[in-house]
Short mmCIF file of C-alpha atoms in Angstrom, two decimals:
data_model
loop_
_atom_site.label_atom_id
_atom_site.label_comp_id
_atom_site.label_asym_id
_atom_site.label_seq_id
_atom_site.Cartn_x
_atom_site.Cartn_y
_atom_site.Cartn_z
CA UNK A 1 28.43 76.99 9.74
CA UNK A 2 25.67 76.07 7.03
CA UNK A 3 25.47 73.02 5.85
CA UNK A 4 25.46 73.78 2.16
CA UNK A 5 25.17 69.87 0.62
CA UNK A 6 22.24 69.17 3.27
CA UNK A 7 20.21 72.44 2.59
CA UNK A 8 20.70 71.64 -1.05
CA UNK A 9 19.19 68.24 -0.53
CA UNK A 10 16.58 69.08 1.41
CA UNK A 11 15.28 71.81 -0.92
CA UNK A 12 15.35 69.47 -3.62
CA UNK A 13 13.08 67.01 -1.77
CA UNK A 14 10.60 69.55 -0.81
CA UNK A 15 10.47 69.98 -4.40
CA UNK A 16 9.66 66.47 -5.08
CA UNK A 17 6.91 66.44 -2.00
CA UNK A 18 5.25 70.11 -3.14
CA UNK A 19 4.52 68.70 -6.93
CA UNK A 20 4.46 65.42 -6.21
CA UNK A 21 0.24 65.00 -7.36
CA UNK A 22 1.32 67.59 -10.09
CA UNK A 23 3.69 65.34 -12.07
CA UNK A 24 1.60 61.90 -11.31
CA UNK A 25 -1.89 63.21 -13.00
CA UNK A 26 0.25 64.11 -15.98
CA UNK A 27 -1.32 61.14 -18.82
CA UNK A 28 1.80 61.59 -20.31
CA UNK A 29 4.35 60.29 -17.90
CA UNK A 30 6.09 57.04 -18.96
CA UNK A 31 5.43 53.51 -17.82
CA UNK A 32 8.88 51.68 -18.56
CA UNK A 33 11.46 54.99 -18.64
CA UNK A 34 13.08 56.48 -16.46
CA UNK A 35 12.33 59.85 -15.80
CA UNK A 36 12.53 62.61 -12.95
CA UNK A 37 10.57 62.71 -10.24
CA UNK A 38 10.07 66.38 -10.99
CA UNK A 39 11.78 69.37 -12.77
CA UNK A 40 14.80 68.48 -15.95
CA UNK A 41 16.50 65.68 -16.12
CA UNK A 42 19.35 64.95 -18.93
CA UNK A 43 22.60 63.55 -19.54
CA UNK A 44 23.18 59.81 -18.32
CA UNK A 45 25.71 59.80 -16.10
CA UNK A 46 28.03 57.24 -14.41
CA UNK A 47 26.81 54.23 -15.73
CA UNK A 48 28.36 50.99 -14.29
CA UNK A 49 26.99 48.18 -13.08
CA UNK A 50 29.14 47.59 -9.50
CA UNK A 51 28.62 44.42 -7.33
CA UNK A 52 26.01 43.26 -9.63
CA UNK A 53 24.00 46.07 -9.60
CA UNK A 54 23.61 48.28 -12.47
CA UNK A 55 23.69 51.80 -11.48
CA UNK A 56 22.73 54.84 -13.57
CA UNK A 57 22.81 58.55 -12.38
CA UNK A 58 21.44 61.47 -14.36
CA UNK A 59 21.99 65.17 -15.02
CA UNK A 60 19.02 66.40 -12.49
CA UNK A 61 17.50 70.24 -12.22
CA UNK A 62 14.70 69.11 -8.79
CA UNK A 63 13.56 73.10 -8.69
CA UNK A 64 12.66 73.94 -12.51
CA UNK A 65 11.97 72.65 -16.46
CA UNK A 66 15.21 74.55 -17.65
CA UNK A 67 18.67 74.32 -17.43
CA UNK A 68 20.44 75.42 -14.02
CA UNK A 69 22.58 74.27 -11.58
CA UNK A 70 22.44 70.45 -12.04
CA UNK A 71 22.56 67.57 -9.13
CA UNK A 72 23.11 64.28 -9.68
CA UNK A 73 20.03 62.08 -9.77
CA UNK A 74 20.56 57.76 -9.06
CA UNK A 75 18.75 54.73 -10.21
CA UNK A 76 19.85 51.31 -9.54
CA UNK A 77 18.37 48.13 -11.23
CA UNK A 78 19.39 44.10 -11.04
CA UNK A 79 18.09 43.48 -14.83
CA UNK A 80 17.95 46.80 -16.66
CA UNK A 81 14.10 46.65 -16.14
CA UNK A 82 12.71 47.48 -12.66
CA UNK A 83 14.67 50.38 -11.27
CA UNK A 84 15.22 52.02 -7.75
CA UNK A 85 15.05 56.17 -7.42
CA UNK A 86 17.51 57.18 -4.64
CA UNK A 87 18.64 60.09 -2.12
CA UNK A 88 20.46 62.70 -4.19
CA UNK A 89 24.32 61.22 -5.34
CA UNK A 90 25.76 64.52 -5.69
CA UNK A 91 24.88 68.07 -5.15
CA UNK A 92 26.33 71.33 -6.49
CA UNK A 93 27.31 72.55 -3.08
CA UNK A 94 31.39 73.09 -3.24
CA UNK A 95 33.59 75.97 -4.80
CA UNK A 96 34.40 73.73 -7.34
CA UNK A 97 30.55 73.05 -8.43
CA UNK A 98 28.76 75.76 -7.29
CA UNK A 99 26.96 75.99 -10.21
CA UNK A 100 26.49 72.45 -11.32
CA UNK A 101 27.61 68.83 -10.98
CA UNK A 102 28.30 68.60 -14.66
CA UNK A 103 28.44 65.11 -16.70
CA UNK A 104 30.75 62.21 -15.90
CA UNK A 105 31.41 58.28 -15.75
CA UNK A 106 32.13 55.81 -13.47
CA UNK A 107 34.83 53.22 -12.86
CA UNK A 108 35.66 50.06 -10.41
CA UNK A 109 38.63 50.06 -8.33
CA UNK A 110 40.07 47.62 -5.55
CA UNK A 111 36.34 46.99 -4.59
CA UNK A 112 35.04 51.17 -4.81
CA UNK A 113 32.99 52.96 -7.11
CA UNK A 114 34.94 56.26 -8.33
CA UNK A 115 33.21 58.78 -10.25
CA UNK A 116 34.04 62.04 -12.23
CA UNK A 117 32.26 64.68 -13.03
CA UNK A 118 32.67 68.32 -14.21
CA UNK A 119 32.35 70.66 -11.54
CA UNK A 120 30.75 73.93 -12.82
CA UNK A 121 31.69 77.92 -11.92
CA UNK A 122 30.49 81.02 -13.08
CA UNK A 123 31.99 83.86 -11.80
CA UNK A 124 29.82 87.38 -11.06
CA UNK A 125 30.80 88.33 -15.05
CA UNK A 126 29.00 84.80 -15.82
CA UNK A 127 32.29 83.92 -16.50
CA UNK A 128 32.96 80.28 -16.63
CA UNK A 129 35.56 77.63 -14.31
CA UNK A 130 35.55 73.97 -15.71
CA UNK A 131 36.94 71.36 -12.97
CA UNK A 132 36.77 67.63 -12.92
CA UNK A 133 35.73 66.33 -9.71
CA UNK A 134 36.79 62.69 -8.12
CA UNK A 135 34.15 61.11 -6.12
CA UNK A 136 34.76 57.95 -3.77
CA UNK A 137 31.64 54.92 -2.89
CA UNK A 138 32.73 52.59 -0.59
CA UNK A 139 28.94 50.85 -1.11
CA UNK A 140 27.97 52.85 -4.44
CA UNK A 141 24.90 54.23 -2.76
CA UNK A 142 26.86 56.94 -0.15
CA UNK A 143 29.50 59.27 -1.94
CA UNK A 144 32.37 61.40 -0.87
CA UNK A 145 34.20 64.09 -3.13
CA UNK A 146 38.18 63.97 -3.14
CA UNK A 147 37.91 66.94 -4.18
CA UNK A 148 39.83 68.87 -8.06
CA UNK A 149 42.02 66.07 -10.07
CA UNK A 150 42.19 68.01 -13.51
CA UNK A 151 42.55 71.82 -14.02
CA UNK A 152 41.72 73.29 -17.17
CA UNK A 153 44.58 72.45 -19.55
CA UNK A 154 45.68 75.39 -21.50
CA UNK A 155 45.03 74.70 -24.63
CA UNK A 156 41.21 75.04 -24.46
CA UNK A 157 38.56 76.82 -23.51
CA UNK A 158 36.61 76.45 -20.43
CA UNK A 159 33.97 74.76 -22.54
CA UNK A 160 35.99 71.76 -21.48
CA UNK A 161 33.59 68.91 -19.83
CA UNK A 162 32.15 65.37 -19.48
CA UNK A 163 35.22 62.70 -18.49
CA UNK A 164 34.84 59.40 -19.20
CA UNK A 165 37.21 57.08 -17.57
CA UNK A 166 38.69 53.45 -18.38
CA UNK A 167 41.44 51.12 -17.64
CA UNK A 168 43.52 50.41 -20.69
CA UNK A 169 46.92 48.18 -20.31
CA UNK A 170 48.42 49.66 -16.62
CA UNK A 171 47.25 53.15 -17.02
CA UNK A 172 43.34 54.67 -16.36
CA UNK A 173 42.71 57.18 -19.62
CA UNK A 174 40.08 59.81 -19.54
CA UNK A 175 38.78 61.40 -22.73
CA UNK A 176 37.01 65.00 -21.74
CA UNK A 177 34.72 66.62 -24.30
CA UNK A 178 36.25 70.42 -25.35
CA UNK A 179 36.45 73.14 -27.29
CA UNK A 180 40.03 74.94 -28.85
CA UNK A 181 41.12 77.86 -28.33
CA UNK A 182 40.00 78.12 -32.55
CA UNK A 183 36.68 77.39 -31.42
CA UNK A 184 36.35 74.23 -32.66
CA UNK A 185 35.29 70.59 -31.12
CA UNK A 186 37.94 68.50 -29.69
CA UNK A 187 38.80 65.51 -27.59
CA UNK A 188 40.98 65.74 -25.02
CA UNK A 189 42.91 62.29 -23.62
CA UNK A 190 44.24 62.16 -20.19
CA UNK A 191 46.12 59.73 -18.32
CA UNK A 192 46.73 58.41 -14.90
CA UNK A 193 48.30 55.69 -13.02
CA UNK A 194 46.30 56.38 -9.56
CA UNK A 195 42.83 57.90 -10.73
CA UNK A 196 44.08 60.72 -8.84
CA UNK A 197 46.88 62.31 -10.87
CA UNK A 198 46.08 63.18 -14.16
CA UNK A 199 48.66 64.10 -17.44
CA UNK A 200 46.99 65.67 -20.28
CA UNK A 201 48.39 64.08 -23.56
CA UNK A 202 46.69 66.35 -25.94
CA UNK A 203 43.55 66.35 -28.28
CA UNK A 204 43.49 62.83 -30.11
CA UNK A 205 40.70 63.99 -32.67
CA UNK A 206 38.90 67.19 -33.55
CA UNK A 207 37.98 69.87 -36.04
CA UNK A 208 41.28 70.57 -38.40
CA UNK A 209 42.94 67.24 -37.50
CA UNK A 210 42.99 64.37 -40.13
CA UNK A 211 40.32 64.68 -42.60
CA UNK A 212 38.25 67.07 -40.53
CA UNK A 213 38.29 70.15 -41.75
CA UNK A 214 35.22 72.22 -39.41
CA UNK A 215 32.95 69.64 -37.42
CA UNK A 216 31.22 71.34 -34.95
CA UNK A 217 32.29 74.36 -32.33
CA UNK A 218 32.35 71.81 -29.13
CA UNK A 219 32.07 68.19 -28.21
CA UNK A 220 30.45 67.01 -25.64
CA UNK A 221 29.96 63.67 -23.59
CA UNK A 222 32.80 61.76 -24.80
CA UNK A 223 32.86 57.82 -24.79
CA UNK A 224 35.93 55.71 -25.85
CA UNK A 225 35.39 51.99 -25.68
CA UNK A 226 36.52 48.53 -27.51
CA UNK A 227 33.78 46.35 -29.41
CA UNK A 228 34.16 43.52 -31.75
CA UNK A 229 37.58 44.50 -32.45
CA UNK A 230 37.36 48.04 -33.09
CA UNK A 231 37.93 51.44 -30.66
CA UNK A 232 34.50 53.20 -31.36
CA UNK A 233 34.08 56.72 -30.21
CA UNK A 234 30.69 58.44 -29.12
CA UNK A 235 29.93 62.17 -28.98
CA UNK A 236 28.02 65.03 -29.28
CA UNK A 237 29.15 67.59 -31.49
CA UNK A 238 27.48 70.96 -31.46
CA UNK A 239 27.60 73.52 -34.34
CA UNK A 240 27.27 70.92 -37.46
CA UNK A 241 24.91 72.25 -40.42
CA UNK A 242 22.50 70.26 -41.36
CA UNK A 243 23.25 68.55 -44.64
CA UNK A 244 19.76 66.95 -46.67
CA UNK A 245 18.26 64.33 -44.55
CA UNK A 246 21.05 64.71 -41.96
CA UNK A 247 21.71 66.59 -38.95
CA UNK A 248 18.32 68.06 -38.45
CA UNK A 249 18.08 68.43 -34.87
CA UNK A 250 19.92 71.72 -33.25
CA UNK A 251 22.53 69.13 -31.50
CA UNK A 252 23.81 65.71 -33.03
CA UNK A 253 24.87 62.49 -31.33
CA UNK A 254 27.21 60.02 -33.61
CA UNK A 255 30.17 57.88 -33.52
CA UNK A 256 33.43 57.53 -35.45
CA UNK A 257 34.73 53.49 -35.80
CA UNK A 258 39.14 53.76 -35.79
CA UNK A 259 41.77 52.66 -34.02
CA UNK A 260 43.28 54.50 -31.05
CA UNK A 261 46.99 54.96 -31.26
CA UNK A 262 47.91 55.28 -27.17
CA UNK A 263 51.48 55.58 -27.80
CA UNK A 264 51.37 58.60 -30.65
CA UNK A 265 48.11 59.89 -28.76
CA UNK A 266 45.80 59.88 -31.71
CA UNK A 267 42.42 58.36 -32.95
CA UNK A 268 42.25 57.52 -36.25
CA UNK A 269 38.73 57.05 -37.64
CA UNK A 270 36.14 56.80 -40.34
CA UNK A 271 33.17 59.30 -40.84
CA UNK A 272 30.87 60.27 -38.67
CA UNK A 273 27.55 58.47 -38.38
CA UNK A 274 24.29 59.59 -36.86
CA UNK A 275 23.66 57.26 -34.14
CA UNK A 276 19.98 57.88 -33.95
CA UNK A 277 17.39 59.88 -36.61
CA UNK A 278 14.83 60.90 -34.49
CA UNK A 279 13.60 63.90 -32.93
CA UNK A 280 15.01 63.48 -29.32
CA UNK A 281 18.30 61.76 -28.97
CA UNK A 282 21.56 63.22 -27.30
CA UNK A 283 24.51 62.42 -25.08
CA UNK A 284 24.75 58.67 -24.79
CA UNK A 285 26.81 56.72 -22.41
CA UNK A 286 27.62 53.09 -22.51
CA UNK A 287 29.03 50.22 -19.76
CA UNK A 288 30.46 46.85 -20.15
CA UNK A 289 28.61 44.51 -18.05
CA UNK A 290 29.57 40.97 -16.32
CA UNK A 291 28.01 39.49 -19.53
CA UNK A 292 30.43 40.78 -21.46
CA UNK A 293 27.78 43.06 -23.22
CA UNK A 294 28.18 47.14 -24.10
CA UNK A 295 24.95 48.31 -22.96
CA UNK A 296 23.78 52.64 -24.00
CA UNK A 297 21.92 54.87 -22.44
CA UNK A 298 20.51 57.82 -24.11
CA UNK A 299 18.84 60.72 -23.17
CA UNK A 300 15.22 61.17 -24.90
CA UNK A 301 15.75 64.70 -25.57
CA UNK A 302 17.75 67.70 -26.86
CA UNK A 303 18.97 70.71 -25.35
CA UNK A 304 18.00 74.23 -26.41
CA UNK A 305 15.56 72.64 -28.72
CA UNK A 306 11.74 73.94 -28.11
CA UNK A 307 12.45 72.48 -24.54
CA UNK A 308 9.65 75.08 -23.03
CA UNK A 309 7.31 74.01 -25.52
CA UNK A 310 6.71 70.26 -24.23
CA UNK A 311 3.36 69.59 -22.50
CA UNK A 312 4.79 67.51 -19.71
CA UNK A 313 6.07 71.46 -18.82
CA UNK A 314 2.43 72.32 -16.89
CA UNK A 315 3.20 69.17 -14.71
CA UNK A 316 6.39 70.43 -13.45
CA UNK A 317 8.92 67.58 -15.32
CA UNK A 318 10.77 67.00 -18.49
CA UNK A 319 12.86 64.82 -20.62
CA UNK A 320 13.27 60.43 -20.33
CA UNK A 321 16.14 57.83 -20.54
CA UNK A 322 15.71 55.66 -23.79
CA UNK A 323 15.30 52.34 -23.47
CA UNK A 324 19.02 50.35 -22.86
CA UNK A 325 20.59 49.18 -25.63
CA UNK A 326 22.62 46.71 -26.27
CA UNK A 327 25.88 47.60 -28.90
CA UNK A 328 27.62 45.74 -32.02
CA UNK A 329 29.50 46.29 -34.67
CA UNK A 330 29.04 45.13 -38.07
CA UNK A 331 30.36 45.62 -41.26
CA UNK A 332 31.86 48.73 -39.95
CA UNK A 333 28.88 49.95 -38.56
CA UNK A 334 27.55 50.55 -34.85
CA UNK A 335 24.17 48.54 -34.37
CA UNK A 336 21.52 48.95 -31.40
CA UNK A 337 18.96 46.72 -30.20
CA UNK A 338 16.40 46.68 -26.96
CA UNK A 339 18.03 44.72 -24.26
CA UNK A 340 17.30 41.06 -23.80
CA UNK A 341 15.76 41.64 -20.21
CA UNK A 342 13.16 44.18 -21.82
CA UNK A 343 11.40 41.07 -22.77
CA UNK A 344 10.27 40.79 -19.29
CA UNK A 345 8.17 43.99 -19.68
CA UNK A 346 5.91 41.88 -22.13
CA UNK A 347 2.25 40.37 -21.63
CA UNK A 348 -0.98 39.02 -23.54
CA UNK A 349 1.53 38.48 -27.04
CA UNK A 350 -0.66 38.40 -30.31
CA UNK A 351 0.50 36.65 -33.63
CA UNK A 352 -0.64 37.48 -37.19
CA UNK A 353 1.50 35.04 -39.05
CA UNK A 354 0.13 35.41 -42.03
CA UNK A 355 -0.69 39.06 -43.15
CA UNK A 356 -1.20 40.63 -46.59
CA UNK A 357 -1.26 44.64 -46.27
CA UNK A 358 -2.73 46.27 -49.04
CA UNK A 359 -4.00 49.91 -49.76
CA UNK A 360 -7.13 49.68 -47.18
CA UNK A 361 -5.85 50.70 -43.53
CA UNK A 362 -6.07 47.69 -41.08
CA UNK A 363 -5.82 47.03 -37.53
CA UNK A 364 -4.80 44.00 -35.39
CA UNK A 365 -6.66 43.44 -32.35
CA UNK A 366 -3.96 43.38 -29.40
CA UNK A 367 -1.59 45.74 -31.67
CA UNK A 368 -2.56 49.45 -29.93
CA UNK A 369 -2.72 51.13 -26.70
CA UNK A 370 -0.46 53.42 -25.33
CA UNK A 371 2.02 50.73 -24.11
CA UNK A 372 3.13 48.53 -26.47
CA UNK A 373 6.04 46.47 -28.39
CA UNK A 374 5.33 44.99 -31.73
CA UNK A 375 7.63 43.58 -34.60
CA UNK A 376 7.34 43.44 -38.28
CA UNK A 377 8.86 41.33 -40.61
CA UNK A 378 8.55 40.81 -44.42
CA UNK A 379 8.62 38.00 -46.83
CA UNK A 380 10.30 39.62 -49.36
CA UNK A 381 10.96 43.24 -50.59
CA UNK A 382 7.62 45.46 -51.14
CA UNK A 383 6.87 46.94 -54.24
CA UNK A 384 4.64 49.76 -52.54
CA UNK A 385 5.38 51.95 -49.73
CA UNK A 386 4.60 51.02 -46.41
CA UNK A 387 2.75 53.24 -43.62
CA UNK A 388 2.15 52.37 -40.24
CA UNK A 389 0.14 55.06 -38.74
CA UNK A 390 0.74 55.86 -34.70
CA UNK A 391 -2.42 56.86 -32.66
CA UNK A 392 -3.31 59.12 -35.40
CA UNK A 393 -0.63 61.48 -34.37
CA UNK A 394 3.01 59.88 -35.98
CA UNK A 395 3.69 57.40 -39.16
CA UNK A 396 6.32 55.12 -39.68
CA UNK A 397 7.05 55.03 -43.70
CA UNK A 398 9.34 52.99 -45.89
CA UNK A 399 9.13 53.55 -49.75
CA UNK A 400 11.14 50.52 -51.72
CA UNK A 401 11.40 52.94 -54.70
CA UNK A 402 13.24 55.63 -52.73
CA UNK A 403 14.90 53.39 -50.35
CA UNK A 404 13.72 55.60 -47.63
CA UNK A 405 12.46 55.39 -44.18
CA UNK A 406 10.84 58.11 -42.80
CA UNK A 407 9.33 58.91 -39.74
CA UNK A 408 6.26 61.89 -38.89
CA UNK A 409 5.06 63.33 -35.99
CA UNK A 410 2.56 66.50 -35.07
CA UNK A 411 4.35 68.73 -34.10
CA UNK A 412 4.18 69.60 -30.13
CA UNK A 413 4.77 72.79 -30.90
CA UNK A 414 1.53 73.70 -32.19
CA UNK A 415 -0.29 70.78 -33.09
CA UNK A 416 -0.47 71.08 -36.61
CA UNK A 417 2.80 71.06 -38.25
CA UNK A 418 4.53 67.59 -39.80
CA UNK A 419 7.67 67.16 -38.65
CA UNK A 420 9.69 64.49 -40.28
CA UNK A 421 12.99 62.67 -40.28
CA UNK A 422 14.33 60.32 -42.17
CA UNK A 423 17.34 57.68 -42.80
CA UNK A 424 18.53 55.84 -46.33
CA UNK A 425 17.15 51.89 -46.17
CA UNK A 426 18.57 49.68 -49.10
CA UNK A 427 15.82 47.46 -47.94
CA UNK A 428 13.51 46.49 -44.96
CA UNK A 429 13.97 43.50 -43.39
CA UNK A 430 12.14 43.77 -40.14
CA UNK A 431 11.47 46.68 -37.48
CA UNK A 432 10.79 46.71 -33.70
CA UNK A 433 8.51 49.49 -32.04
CA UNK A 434 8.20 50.17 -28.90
CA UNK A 435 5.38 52.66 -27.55
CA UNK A 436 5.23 54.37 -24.26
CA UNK A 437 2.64 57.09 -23.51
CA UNK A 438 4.72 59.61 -25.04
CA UNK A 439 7.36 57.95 -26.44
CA UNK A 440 8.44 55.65 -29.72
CA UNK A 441 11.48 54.00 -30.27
CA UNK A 442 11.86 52.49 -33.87
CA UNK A 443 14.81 49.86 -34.35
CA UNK A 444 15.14 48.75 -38.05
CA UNK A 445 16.87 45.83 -39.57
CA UNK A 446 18.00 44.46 -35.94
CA UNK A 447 19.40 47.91 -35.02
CA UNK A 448 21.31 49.31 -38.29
CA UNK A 449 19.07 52.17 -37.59
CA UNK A 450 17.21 53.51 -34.78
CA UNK A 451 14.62 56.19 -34.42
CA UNK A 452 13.57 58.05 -30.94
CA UNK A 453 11.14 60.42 -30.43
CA UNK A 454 8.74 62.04 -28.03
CA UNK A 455 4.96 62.14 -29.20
CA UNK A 456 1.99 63.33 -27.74
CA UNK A 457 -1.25 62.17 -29.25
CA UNK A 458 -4.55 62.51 -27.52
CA UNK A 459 -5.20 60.27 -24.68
CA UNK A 460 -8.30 59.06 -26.12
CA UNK A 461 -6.08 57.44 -29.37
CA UNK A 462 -4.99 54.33 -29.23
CA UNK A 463 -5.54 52.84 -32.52
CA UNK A 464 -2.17 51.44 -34.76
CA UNK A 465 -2.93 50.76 -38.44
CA UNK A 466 -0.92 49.01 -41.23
CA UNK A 467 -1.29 49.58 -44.94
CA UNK A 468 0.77 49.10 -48.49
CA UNK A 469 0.93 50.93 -51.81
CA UNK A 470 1.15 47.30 -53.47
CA UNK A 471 -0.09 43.79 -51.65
CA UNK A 472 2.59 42.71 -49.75
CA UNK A 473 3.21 40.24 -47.12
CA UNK A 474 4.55 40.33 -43.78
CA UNK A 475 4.32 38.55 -40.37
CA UNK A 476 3.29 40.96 -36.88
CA UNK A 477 3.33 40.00 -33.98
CA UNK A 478 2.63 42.15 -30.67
CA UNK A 479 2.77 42.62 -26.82
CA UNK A 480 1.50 44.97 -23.94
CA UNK A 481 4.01 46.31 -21.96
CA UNK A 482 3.77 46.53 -18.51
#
């Protein structure tokens, strides 16, 4: 009999080994992200830190840049920072996931690491099956499938994917990312007393219920978690218009703040906010660690959107993790900021106290490269706008008079175009960039707003300039990043 799991595995480290010098002489691969060691990754998956170790898997394609029958890819770190690649977690190889180990979460039980997932089937019509898939870990590094726990309910489609899992009172819930029958986005909640036995309790929000009239066709990679006193709920939802400055990429990722009602089974919530307004942001997952922290994961990219037009593309990978970040609420509003342990990355720090930017461009010795962190802060409001040009290839903007905050890229598409996105800023207290060799992350007033983005300026760039419409003074201060 074949071994279908280990010929699987096997193929997918050839792949790894055959383009191995192909994806290492790319000048655009990452120095502090996590990416694949060749071929797509995407979603974050199972993300838990077990016995002290913080363990993140990934949505993984080892044999090509598109979107096919996914495996489960595994890093492990002690401090969010330096991270371990290891042997394949989980591998399309069963009836039940012939065609892909789908999205899913992990959970701590009497001493094991469980994990779900979404076990993918297409049928010779390219018909699909939806299944979610229980996985045991003994040691969290060697994994055994249980085998089917949840059947496709029959109230939705078989767009029905992504369980998240956590303990709430005596029961485990799941939440699973769906679509209705109406084809409209949905949440469905589960529960369970055993992690193995599974009641479906119905759709707690979704398109048509409460003040939701039509939000999207599906939602995807569903997270349902308590912070600072308040139930905040994570998604994707796919099919929103865009709307002005908002929803401008072909997917969204956002949250609702609410309360969720476990006894009626519903979620009752505020509006949905953007969680990032970048260019590349989608499915997030979060963990609560032994520091009491809620700690995200996102991926650095968006499906469907110009995937096959990236550069990294000639040297066989794709797509990045963001950096982790750590969660809040305040004010009724979700805030991110950079771990504390991403500190750790930083080296030969620069300080320019005392800075007045004015309409001539200027540069700060220690403040470019390819790798970098650097913060801003201001003395008081500008009058002016502000532009902080990128390696002559993005700018960061904030106009006082607008009270806007923009950021511009080339586009990778063909090299020419401005792309821009932007966010509403009553005001601009400070920022934090971080730069990567093809990557920015922008975190505004400590974290009310965020902006992620892949960029891909000429290798030979490095410079990073400041400038302001009006004098106006601010403090910078800067680090390489290892």
């Amino acid at each position: 009999m074949i071994d279908r799991d280990k010929q699987l595995r096997e193929a997918a480290y050839k792949e790894v080994e055959k383009y191995k010098a192909t994806v290492e002489e790319d000048h655009f691969r990452l120095g502090y992200h996590l990416m694949p060691p060749v071929g797509l990754l995407n979603d974050p998956n199972g993300f838990i830190q077990f016995n002290g170790v913080y363990h993140l898997f990934y949505q993984w394609n080892p044999f090509s840049t598109g979107h096919g029958a996914k495996f489960w890819g595994h890093y492990t770190s002690e401090d969010l920072v330096h991270w371990d690649h290891h042997e394949i977690a989980l591998a399309p190889s069963d009836w039940f996931d012939k065609n892909g180990c789908y999205s899913g979460s992990a959970i701590e039980h009497e001493g094991k690491m469980y994990l779900f997932y979404t076990g993918n089937v297409k049928d010779e019509n390219n018909q699909r099956e939806s299944y979610q898939v229980l996985v045991e870990s003994r040691d969290g590094y060697t994994f055994e499938k249980k085998g089917v726990v949840v059947e496709l309910p029959e109230d939705y489609t078989a767009h029905f994917r992504d369980p998240k899992v956590w303990k709430h009172g005596e029961y485990y819930y799941m939440v699973v990312g769906a679509q209705s029958k109406e084809l409209t986005g949905k949440v469905a909640l589960l529960r369970s007393s055993d992690l193995y036995d599974w009641k479906h309790l119905g759709a707690i929000a979704g398109a048509h219920m409460g003040s939701l009239e039509d939000f999207g066709y599906m939602w995807e990679c569903p997270d349902l978690f308590e912070l600072d006193g308040e139930d905040v709920f994570i998604f994707s939802p796919q099919g929103i218009e865009a709307d002005g400055i908002l929803y401008n990429n072909i997917y969204q990722a956002g949250y609702f703040i609410g309360k969720m009602d476990y006894e009626n089974v519903r979620y009752n919530h505020g509006e949905f906010i953007e969680m990032d307004r970048g260019f590349e942001f989608y499915a997030p997952q979060t963990t609560l660690d032994d520091k009491g922290r809620r700690i995200l994961f996102g991926w650095l990219g968006i499906p469907e959107e110009r995937e096959e037009d990236h550069p990294t593309i000639e040297h066989k990978w794709i797509h990045a993790m963001t950096l982790p970040r750590e969660l809040r609420v305040r004010d009724g509003k979700l805030l991110q900021l950079p771990v504390d342990e991403l500190k750790k990355l930083r080296h030969d720090e620069v300080s320019y106290p005392d800075v007045i930017l004015n309409e001539t461009e200027q540069a700060f010795v220690g403040i470019e490269g390819e790798r970098l962190e650097f913060e801003l802060k201001l003395e008081e409001q500008p009058t002016g706008p502000i532009t902080i040009d990128i390696r002559n290839h993005a700018s960061i903007i904030y106009s006082a008079e607008n009270k806007s905050f923009t950021l511009t890229r080339i586009s990778f598409v063909d090299g020419k175009t401005i792309e821009e996105r932007h966010c509403q800023l009553e005001e601009l207290r400070n920022l934090r960039v971080f730069l990567d060799s093809s990557t920015i992350e922008i975190f505004i007033n400590d974290g009310e707003e965020v902006f992620t983005a892949r960029i891909y300026p000429d290798v030979e760039e490095k410079s990073i300039t400041f400038k302001s419409g009006q004098a106006a003074s601010v403090q910078l201060r800067g680090w390489m990043l290892y």
